[in-house]
Amino acid sequence: MKKINLPLTRDIIKTLKVGEEVLLTGPVLTARDAAHKRLVNTLESKGKIPVSIKGETIYYTGPTPARPGEIIGSCGPTTSFRMDPFSLVLLKNGLLGMIGKGERSYEVTSMIKRFGAVYFVTIGGAGAYLSQKIKGNTVLAYKDLGTEAIHRLIIEDFPAIVSIK
Amino acid sequence: MRTINSKLITDTVRALCIKANIELRKDVLLALRRARKKETNSKARRILDIIIQNALIAKEKRLPICQDTGMVVSYLKIGQDIKIKGDIRKAILEGIANAYRDGYFRKSIVQDPLIRKNTNTNLPPVIYTKIVPGNKMDIRVIVKGFGSENSSRTKMFRPTDPSSLIEDFVVRVVRESGSKSCPPLYIGIGIGGTLDKAVSLSKEAILRPVGNYNKAPHIARLEKRLFKKVNNLKIGPMGMGGKTTALGVSVLTYPTHIAGLPVAVNISCHATRDAGKVV
Ligand code: SF4
C-alpha cells in the first residue's frame, strides 16, 4: 500500500489516484461541526484564527476522552457532508487535505478539484482500530468545545482511501 | 409485590451502557464475519477485516467500538408486581452518567437543540417504558450514533399503495444514506400504527438479532426481498463497492388506521450497539 507523508503538498496530491488505498503518516488537525463554524465565522468577519490552516489536513473527528496514560480514546471519522458549508472558506485559506467519511456535495467536490486539494475517506465506526494509529495528541485551540476542540494529532500508517482529488 | 431498589437500576444501567459501547453484539459480529466470507470485492474485504479487528481491539482494550458513543435510548419493561424504591428516572440517568464518566465515553448530548450547549454527562436519554405482567424488570439500552440516525426517514403511504412502493422507498433511503451511515447497515423498519408508533417500531426492530426473521411469513418475505434489493445497490462497506451494503433487514408491524400506512426506516450502522438484562 502506498505510504504518504504529511504535511501534503500539491505535488504529492498529483500522484494520488481516486480509489487508491493509502497509509498516512504525519500531523493532522481535528475539527468537526462546532470548530468549523467558529473558524469560518472568524475568517469571514476578518478575525484571526488560532491555528494556521495553510497546507494542513483536517481530520473530521470527535474522539472519546483518553484514559489516564493513553494518547487518545476511540477516534474514527465523522460524516463529512456536515462540514460542506464551511469547506470552501477553508480551501481558500490553503487547506489541502480532509479526512472523513461519506460523500461531499457537488459544490465541494468541484472546489476540492479546483484547489488541487484532496479528500480521503477512512473507516467509519472503526474508532478503536484507528486510535492505535495515533501517536500524538495535543489540544491546539477551542478547548471549551471539549471533544470538538481543535487537536493536533500525529498519525502513523493511518489507512485512508483517496475519494476526491 | 417485589421491591427493587433504585440503586440496582443505576448499577445495571451503568454496566449495560459500558457493555454496549465496548462489546459488539455477538450476532452483529457473526454477521460481519459471514459477510466477509461471502464478499468478493477485495477493497470491501479489507474494510470488513478492519471492522472485525476493530471489535476485537475494542473489547480487549476496553475502548469504545466507535467514538460516537451515541444517545442512549432505554427500554424498560416493568413487571406490574414490582414496587420501586426511589426515583426510577433519576436512577437511570445516574447509571448513564456514571457509565459515560467511568468508561471514558464521549458526551454527545446538547441541552437545547437550538442553543446546543453540551450537557457534559451524555444526559438525558430517551426512555420508553412498558408495563408487563410479572415481578421482573427488563432493562435494555441502545447506544445510537447519529451518522446513521441522520439518514433515517419516515413516510406516510396511502392505504392502497402496494408493497412495491414501500420497498422503493426503503431502497431510496439506503441509497441516499450512501456511505455516511457506515455501511454495512442493519436496517430497522416499522410499518403501521401512528407516525410515532412506526418510528419507535423501526428502532425496536434493530434489537432483533441479525439473521432472524419476522414470524409472519409475508413480512419475512418482505425482509428477504429488501435485503436483496439494498445489497444490489452495491454501496458496500464504507461505500467502496461490493455486495455487503446491509447485514440485515428487520421489520416490525402494528395494526393501523383504515386511512393510513405509516412507514419508518431506522438506519443503524455496523456498530449496532445495545445490551440488556432482566433484574
Ligand atoms: S454511523 Fe455508527 S459506526 Fe458510523 S460513526 Fe456513527 S455511530 Fe459510529
Coordinates of C-alpha atoms and ligand atoms in Angstrom, one line a residue:
Chain A
M1 CA 0.0 0.0 0.0
K2 CA 1.2 3.5 -0.8
K3 CA 2.6 5.5 2.1
I4 CA 2.1 9.2 2.2
N5 CA 4.0 11.6 4.5
L6 CA 2.1 14.6 5.8
P7 CA 2.0 17.6 5.5
L8 CA 0.7 17.2 2.0
T9 CA 1.9 19.2 -1.0
R10 CA 0.3 19.8 -4.3
D11 CA 3.0 17.6 -5.8
I12 CA 2.1 14.7 -3.5
I13 CA -1.6 15.1 -4.3
K14 CA -0.8 14.9 -8.0
T15 CA 0.5 11.4 -7.6
L16 CA -2.7 10.2 -6.0
K17 CA -5.4 8.3 -7.8
V18 CA -9.1 8.2 -6.8
G19 CA -10.0 4.9 -5.2
E20 CA -6.4 4.3 -4.2
E21 CA -5.8 2.9 -0.7
V22 CA -3.0 4.8 1.2
L23 CA -1.4 4.9 4.6
L24 CA -0.9 8.4 6.0
T25 CA 1.8 9.4 8.4
G26 CA 2.4 12.8 10.0
P27 CA 0.5 15.7 11.6
V28 CA -3.2 16.5 11.1
L29 CA -5.6 18.9 12.7
T30 CA -9.0 17.7 14.0
A31 CA -12.1 19.8 13.6
R32 CA -15.8 19.0 13.3
D33 CA -19.1 20.9 13.3
A34 CA -18.6 23.5 16.1
A35 CA -15.0 24.2 15.3
H36 CA -15.7 24.6 11.6
K37 CA -18.5 27.1 12.4
R38 CA -16.2 29.1 14.7
L39 CA -13.2 29.1 12.3
V40 CA -15.3 30.2 9.4
N41 CA -17.2 32.8 11.3
T42 CA -13.9 34.3 12.4
L43 CA -12.4 34.2 9.0
E44 CA -15.5 35.8 7.4
S45 CA -15.5 38.6 9.9
K46 CA -11.8 39.2 9.1
G47 CA -10.7 38.0 12.5
K48 CA -7.6 36.0 13.3
I49 CA -8.0 32.2 13.7
P50 CA -6.0 30.5 16.4
V51 CA -4.4 27.9 14.0
S52 CA -3.0 28.2 10.6
I53 CA -4.9 26.2 8.0
K54 CA -2.4 26.6 5.2
G55 CA -1.1 23.3 3.9
E56 CA -3.0 21.4 6.6
T57 CA -5.0 18.3 6.6
I58 CA -8.1 18.3 8.7
Y59 CA -9.5 15.0 10.2
Y60 CA -13.2 15.2 10.9
T61 CA -13.4 13.5 14.2
G62 CA -14.5 14.0 17.8
P63 CA -12.6 11.4 19.8
T64 CA -13.6 9.9 23.1
P65 CA -11.6 11.0 26.1
A66 CA -8.2 9.3 26.7
R67 CA -8.0 7.0 29.6
P68 CA -5.2 8.1 32.0
G69 CA -1.8 7.2 30.4
E70 CA -3.3 6.7 26.9
I71 CA -2.8 9.1 24.0
I72 CA -6.4 9.2 22.9
G73 CA -9.7 7.3 23.1
S74 CA -11.7 5.9 20.2
C75 CA -11.1 8.1 17.2
G76 CA -12.9 7.4 13.9
P77 CA -14.2 9.7 11.3
T78 CA -17.5 11.7 11.4
T79 CA -19.8 12.4 8.5
S80 CA -18.1 14.9 6.2
F81 CA -21.0 16.5 4.4
R82 CA -21.9 18.4 7.5
M83 CA -18.7 20.4 7.0
D84 CA -19.6 21.2 3.4
P85 CA -20.9 24.7 4.1
F86 CA -17.6 25.6 5.6
S87 CA -15.1 23.9 3.4
L88 CA -14.8 26.5 0.6
V89 CA -13.6 29.2 3.0
L90 CA -11.0 26.8 4.4
L91 CA -9.8 25.7 1.0
K92 CA -9.4 29.4 0.1
N93 CA -7.2 29.7 3.2
G94 CA -4.9 27.0 2.0
L95 CA -6.4 23.8 3.4
L96 CA -5.0 20.9 1.3
G97 CA -6.5 17.7 2.8
M98 CA -9.6 16.4 4.5
I99 CA -10.2 13.0 6.1
G100 CA -13.8 11.9 6.9
K101 CA -16.5 9.6 5.8
G102 CA -19.2 9.8 3.2
E103 CA -19.9 11.7 0.1
R104 CA -19.4 15.5 -0.4
S105 CA -21.7 18.0 -2.1
Y106 CA -21.3 18.7 -5.8
E107 CA -20.0 22.1 -5.0
V108 CA -17.4 21.0 -2.5
T109 CA -16.3 18.2 -4.8
S110 CA -15.6 20.7 -7.6
M111 CA -13.8 23.1 -5.3
I112 CA -11.5 20.3 -4.0
K113 CA -10.6 19.6 -7.6
R114 CA -10.2 23.2 -8.4
F115 CA -7.9 24.0 -5.5
G116 CA -5.8 20.9 -6.1
A117 CA -6.8 19.5 -2.7
V118 CA -7.7 16.0 -1.7
Y119 CA -10.5 14.3 0.3
F120 CA -9.8 11.0 1.9
V121 CA -12.3 8.6 3.5
T122 CA -11.3 6.3 6.3
I123 CA -13.3 3.6 8.0
G124 CA -16.3 4.9 9.9
G125 CA -17.0 3.0 13.1
A126 CA -13.5 1.7 13.4
G127 CA -12.6 4.2 16.1
A128 CA -10.8 1.6 18.3
Y129 CA -8.7 0.3 15.5
L130 CA -7.8 3.8 14.2
S131 CA -6.9 5.0 17.7
Q132 CA -4.0 2.6 17.5
K133 CA -2.6 4.6 14.6
I134 CA -2.5 7.8 16.5
K135 CA 0.9 8.5 18.2
G136 CA 0.4 12.1 19.4
N137 CA -2.4 14.3 20.6
T138 CA -2.5 17.8 21.9
V139 CA -5.3 20.4 22.1
L140 CA -4.4 23.4 20.0
A141 CA -7.5 25.6 20.2
Y142 CA -11.1 25.9 21.2
K143 CA -10.6 23.9 24.3
D144 CA -14.0 24.9 25.6
L145 CA -15.5 22.8 22.8
G146 CA -14.5 19.6 24.5
T147 CA -14.4 16.7 22.0
E148 CA -15.0 19.3 19.3
A149 CA -11.8 21.2 20.2
I150 CA -9.1 21.5 17.6
H151 CA -6.4 18.9 18.3
R152 CA -3.0 18.3 16.7
L153 CA -2.8 14.6 16.1
I154 CA 0.3 12.7 14.8
I155 CA -0.9 9.7 12.8
E156 CA 1.1 6.8 11.6
D157 CA 0.2 4.4 8.9
F158 CA -3.3 5.6 9.1
P159 CA -5.5 3.8 6.5
A160 CA -7.4 6.0 4.1
I161 CA -8.8 5.9 0.6
V162 CA -8.5 8.7 -1.9
S163 CA -12.1 9.8 -2.6
I164 CA -11.9 13.1 -4.3
K165 CA -9.0 15.0 -5.9
Chain B
M1 CA -45.1 -7.3 45.5
R2 CA -41.4 -7.4 45.0
T3 CA -39.4 -4.3 45.9
I4 CA -36.5 -3.2 43.7
N5 CA -34.1 -0.7 45.0
S6 CA -33.3 2.1 42.5
K7 CA -29.6 1.5 43.2
L8 CA -29.9 -1.8 41.4
I9 CA -31.3 0.0 38.4
T10 CA -28.5 2.6 38.4
D11 CA -25.8 -0.1 38.6
T12 CA -27.5 -2.2 35.9
V13 CA -27.8 0.7 33.5
R14 CA -24.2 1.7 34.1
A15 CA -23.0 -1.9 33.3
L16 CA -25.2 -2.1 30.3
C17 CA -24.0 1.2 28.8
I18 CA -20.4 0.1 29.2
K19 CA -21.0 -3.3 27.7
A20 CA -23.0 -1.9 24.8
N21 CA -20.2 0.6 23.9
I22 CA -17.3 -1.8 24.2
E23 CA -18.5 -5.2 23.2
L24 CA -20.0 -5.5 19.8
R25 CA -23.2 -7.6 19.7
K26 CA -22.4 -11.2 19.0
D27 CA -25.0 -11.5 16.3
V28 CA -23.6 -8.4 14.6
L29 CA -20.0 -9.7 14.8
L30 CA -21.2 -13.0 13.4
A31 CA -23.0 -11.3 10.5
L32 CA -19.8 -9.3 9.8
R33 CA -17.8 -12.5 9.6
R34 CA -20.3 -14.2 7.4
A35 CA -20.4 -11.2 5.1
R36 CA -16.6 -11.1 5.0
K37 CA -16.6 -14.7 3.8
K38 CA -19.1 -14.1 1.1
E39 CA -17.6 -10.8 -0.1
T40 CA -15.7 -10.9 -3.4
N41 CA -14.6 -7.3 -3.7
S42 CA -11.1 -7.0 -2.3
K43 CA -11.4 -3.5 -1.0
A44 CA -14.6 -4.3 0.7
R45 CA -12.9 -7.4 2.3
R46 CA -10.1 -5.3 3.6
I47 CA -12.6 -2.8 5.2
L48 CA -14.6 -5.7 6.7
D49 CA -11.4 -7.1 8.1
I50 CA -10.6 -3.8 9.8
I51 CA -14.2 -3.5 11.1
I52 CA -13.9 -7.0 12.6
Q53 CA -10.5 -6.3 14.0
N54 CA -11.9 -3.0 15.5
A55 CA -14.4 -5.0 17.5
L56 CA -11.7 -7.3 18.9
I57 CA -9.4 -4.3 19.8
A58 CA -12.3 -2.5 21.5
K59 CA -13.1 -5.5 23.7
E60 CA -9.5 -6.2 24.6
K61 CA -8.5 -2.6 25.3
R62 CA -11.9 -1.6 26.8
L63 CA -12.1 1.1 24.2
P64 CA -15.5 2.2 22.7
I65 CA -16.2 0.4 19.4
C66 CA -16.9 3.8 17.8
Q67 CA -16.1 7.3 19.1
D68 CA -19.8 8.2 18.6
T69 CA -20.9 6.7 21.8
G70 CA -24.3 7.8 20.9
M71 CA -27.5 9.0 22.6
V72 CA -28.9 6.4 24.9
V73 CA -32.3 5.0 24.2
S74 CA -33.5 2.8 27.1
Y75 CA -36.4 0.4 27.1
L76 CA -37.9 -0.7 30.4
K77 CA -40.4 -3.5 30.7
I78 CA -41.6 -3.2 34.2
G79 CA -43.5 -6.1 35.8
Q80 CA -46.7 -4.8 37.4
D81 CA -45.9 -6.6 40.6
I82 CA -42.8 -4.5 41.3
K83 CA -42.5 -1.7 43.7
I84 CA -39.6 0.6 43.0
K85 CA -37.9 2.2 46.0
G86 CA -36.6 5.6 44.9
D87 CA -36.9 7.7 41.7
I88 CA -36.7 5.4 38.7
R89 CA -35.9 8.2 36.2
K90 CA -33.1 9.6 38.3
A91 CA -31.7 6.0 38.8
I92 CA -31.5 5.5 35.0
L93 CA -29.9 8.9 34.5
E94 CA -27.3 8.3 37.2
G95 CA -26.5 4.9 35.6
I96 CA -25.8 6.5 32.3
A97 CA -23.8 9.4 33.6
N98 CA -21.7 7.0 35.7
A99 CA -21.0 4.8 32.6
Y100 CA -20.1 7.7 30.4
R101 CA -17.7 9.1 33.0
D102 CA -16.1 5.8 34.1
G103 CA -16.0 4.4 30.6
Y104 CA -14.3 7.5 29.1
F105 CA -17.1 7.7 26.6
R106 CA -17.8 10.8 24.5
K107 CA -20.5 13.0 25.8
S108 CA -22.6 13.9 22.7
I109 CA -25.8 15.4 24.1
V110 CA -26.6 19.1 23.9
Q111 CA -29.2 20.5 26.3
D112 CA -31.2 22.6 23.9
P113 CA -31.5 21.6 20.3
L114 CA -31.1 25.2 19.1
I115 CA -28.7 26.7 21.6
R116 CA -26.6 23.5 21.5
K117 CA -24.6 23.6 24.8
N118 CA -23.2 20.2 25.7
T119 CA -24.6 18.7 29.0
N120 CA -21.2 17.0 29.5
T121 CA -22.9 14.0 31.0
N122 CA -24.4 12.4 27.9
L123 CA -27.8 13.0 29.6
P124 CA -30.6 12.9 29.1
P125 CA -31.5 9.6 27.4
V126 CA -34.8 8.8 25.6
I127 CA -36.7 6.4 27.8
Y128 CA -39.5 4.1 26.8
T129 CA -41.5 2.2 29.5
K130 CA -43.9 -0.6 29.2
I131 CA -45.9 -2.2 32.0
V132 CA -45.9 -6.0 31.7
P133 CA -47.2 -8.9 33.8
G134 CA -44.8 -10.4 36.5
N135 CA -42.4 -9.2 39.0
K136 CA -39.3 -8.7 36.9
M137 CA -37.8 -5.7 35.1
D138 CA -36.2 -6.0 31.7
I139 CA -33.8 -3.2 31.1
R140 CA -32.3 -2.6 27.7
V141 CA -30.2 0.2 26.3
I142 CA -29.5 1.1 22.7
V143 CA -26.5 3.3 22.1
K144 CA -27.5 5.2 18.9
G145 CA -24.9 7.0 16.8
F146 CA -26.1 9.9 14.7
G147 CA -24.3 9.3 11.4
S148 CA -26.9 6.6 10.8
E149 CA -29.7 8.3 12.8
N150 CA -29.5 11.3 10.4
S151 CA -30.2 9.0 7.4
S152 CA -33.4 7.6 8.9
R153 CA -36.7 8.6 7.3
T154 CA -40.4 8.2 7.6
K155 CA -43.2 8.4 5.1
M156 CA -47.0 8.2 5.3
F157 CA -48.2 6.0 2.4
R158 CA -51.7 5.7 1.0
P159 CA -53.5 2.6 2.5
T160 CA -54.0 1.4 -1.1
D161 CA -50.3 1.6 -2.0
P162 CA -48.7 -1.7 -3.0
S163 CA -45.8 -3.1 -1.0
S164 CA -43.5 -2.4 -4.0
L165 CA -43.8 1.4 -3.3
I166 CA -42.7 0.8 0.3
E167 CA -39.8 -1.2 -1.0
D168 CA -38.8 1.5 -3.4
F169 CA -38.9 4.0 -0.5
V170 CA -36.6 1.8 1.7
V171 CA -34.2 1.4 -1.2
R172 CA -34.1 5.1 -1.8
V173 CA -33.4 5.8 1.9
V174 CA -30.5 3.4 1.8
R175 CA -29.2 4.8 -1.5
E176 CA -29.3 8.4 -0.2
S177 CA -27.6 7.3 3.0
G178 CA -24.7 6.2 0.8
S179 CA -21.5 5.7 2.8
K180 CA -22.2 8.3 5.5
S181 CA -24.1 5.9 7.8
C182 CA -21.2 3.5 7.9
P183 CA -22.4 0.5 5.9
P184 CA -22.8 -2.4 6.2
L185 CA -26.1 -1.4 7.8
Y186 CA -28.7 -3.0 10.0
I187 CA -32.0 -1.6 8.7
G188 CA -34.9 -1.4 11.1
I189 CA -38.4 -0.8 9.6
G190 CA -41.6 0.0 11.4
I191 CA -44.9 -0.4 9.4
G192 CA -48.3 0.6 10.8
G193 CA -49.6 2.3 13.9
T194 CA -49.4 6.0 14.0
L195 CA -46.5 8.2 12.8
D196 CA -44.7 7.9 16.2
K197 CA -45.5 4.2 16.6
A198 CA -44.0 3.4 13.2
V199 CA -40.8 5.3 14.2
S200 CA -40.5 3.6 17.6
L201 CA -41.0 0.2 16.0
S202 CA -38.3 0.9 13.5
K203 CA -35.9 1.5 16.3
E204 CA -37.1 -1.6 18.3
A205 CA -36.6 -3.6 15.1
I206 CA -32.8 -3.3 15.4
L207 CA -32.9 -5.1 18.8
R208 CA -33.8 -8.3 17.0
P209 CA -30.7 -10.5 16.3
V210 CA -29.4 -10.1 12.8
G211 CA -30.3 -13.0 10.6
N212 CA -33.6 -13.7 12.4
Y213 CA -36.8 -13.1 10.5
N214 CA -40.3 -11.8 11.4
K215 CA -42.6 -14.6 12.4
A216 CA -45.3 -13.6 9.9
P217 CA -44.3 -15.3 6.6
H218 CA -45.3 -12.3 4.4
I219 CA -43.2 -10.0 6.5
A220 CA -40.3 -12.4 6.5
R221 CA -40.5 -12.5 2.7
L222 CA -40.6 -8.7 2.6
E223 CA -37.4 -8.7 4.7
K224 CA -35.7 -11.0 2.4
R225 CA -36.7 -9.1 -0.7
L226 CA -35.5 -5.8 0.9
F227 CA -32.2 -7.4 1.9
K228 CA -31.6 -8.5 -1.6
K229 CA -32.6 -5.1 -3.1
V230 CA -30.4 -3.0 -0.8
N231 CA -27.4 -5.2 -1.3
N232 CA -27.9 -4.9 -5.1
L233 CA -27.2 -1.2 -4.6
K234 CA -23.5 -2.2 -4.3
I235 CA -22.7 0.6 -1.9
G236 CA -20.6 -1.8 0.1
P237 CA -18.6 -1.3 3.3
M238 CA -17.9 2.4 3.6
G239 CA -19.3 3.0 0.1
M240 CA -16.4 1.2 -1.6
G241 CA -18.5 -1.2 -3.5
G242 CA -19.1 -4.9 -3.0
K243 CA -22.2 -6.8 -2.1
T244 CA -22.2 -6.0 1.6
T245 CA -24.4 -2.9 1.9
A246 CA -26.6 -4.4 4.7
L247 CA -26.1 -7.1 7.3
G248 CA -29.8 -7.5 7.7
V249 CA -33.3 -6.0 7.5
S250 CA -35.7 -6.3 10.4
V251 CA -39.4 -5.3 10.0
L252 CA -41.9 -4.9 12.8
T253 CA -45.6 -4.1 12.2
Y254 CA -48.6 -2.9 14.2
P255 CA -52.3 -2.5 13.4
T256 CA -53.1 0.8 11.8
H257 CA -56.0 3.1 10.7
I258 CA -58.1 2.4 7.5
A259 CA -56.8 5.7 6.1
G260 CA -53.1 5.2 6.7
L261 CA -49.9 3.2 6.1
P262 CA -47.1 4.8 8.1
V263 CA -43.6 3.5 7.3
A264 CA -40.4 4.4 9.2
V265 CA -36.8 3.4 8.3
N266 CA -34.3 3.5 11.1
I267 CA -30.8 3.1 9.7
S268 CA -28.3 1.6 12.0
C269 CA -24.6 1.2 11.2
H270 CA -22.3 -1.8 11.6
A271 CA -21.7 -0.5 15.1
T272 CA -25.2 -1.5 16.1
R273 CA -25.0 -1.5 19.9
D274 CA -27.3 -2.5 22.6
A275 CA -27.3 -4.5 25.8
G276 CA -30.0 -5.8 28.1
K277 CA -30.6 -7.6 31.4
V278 CA -33.5 -8.8 33.4
V279 CA -33.4 -8.0 37.1
Ligands
SF4_1 S1 -22.7 5.8 11.9 FE1 -22.3 4.3 13.5 S2 -20.3 3.4 13.1 FE2 -20.5 5.3 11.9 S3 -19.6 6.9 13.2 FE3 -21.8 6.9 13.6 S4 -22.0 5.5 15.4 FE4 -20.0 5.2 14.5

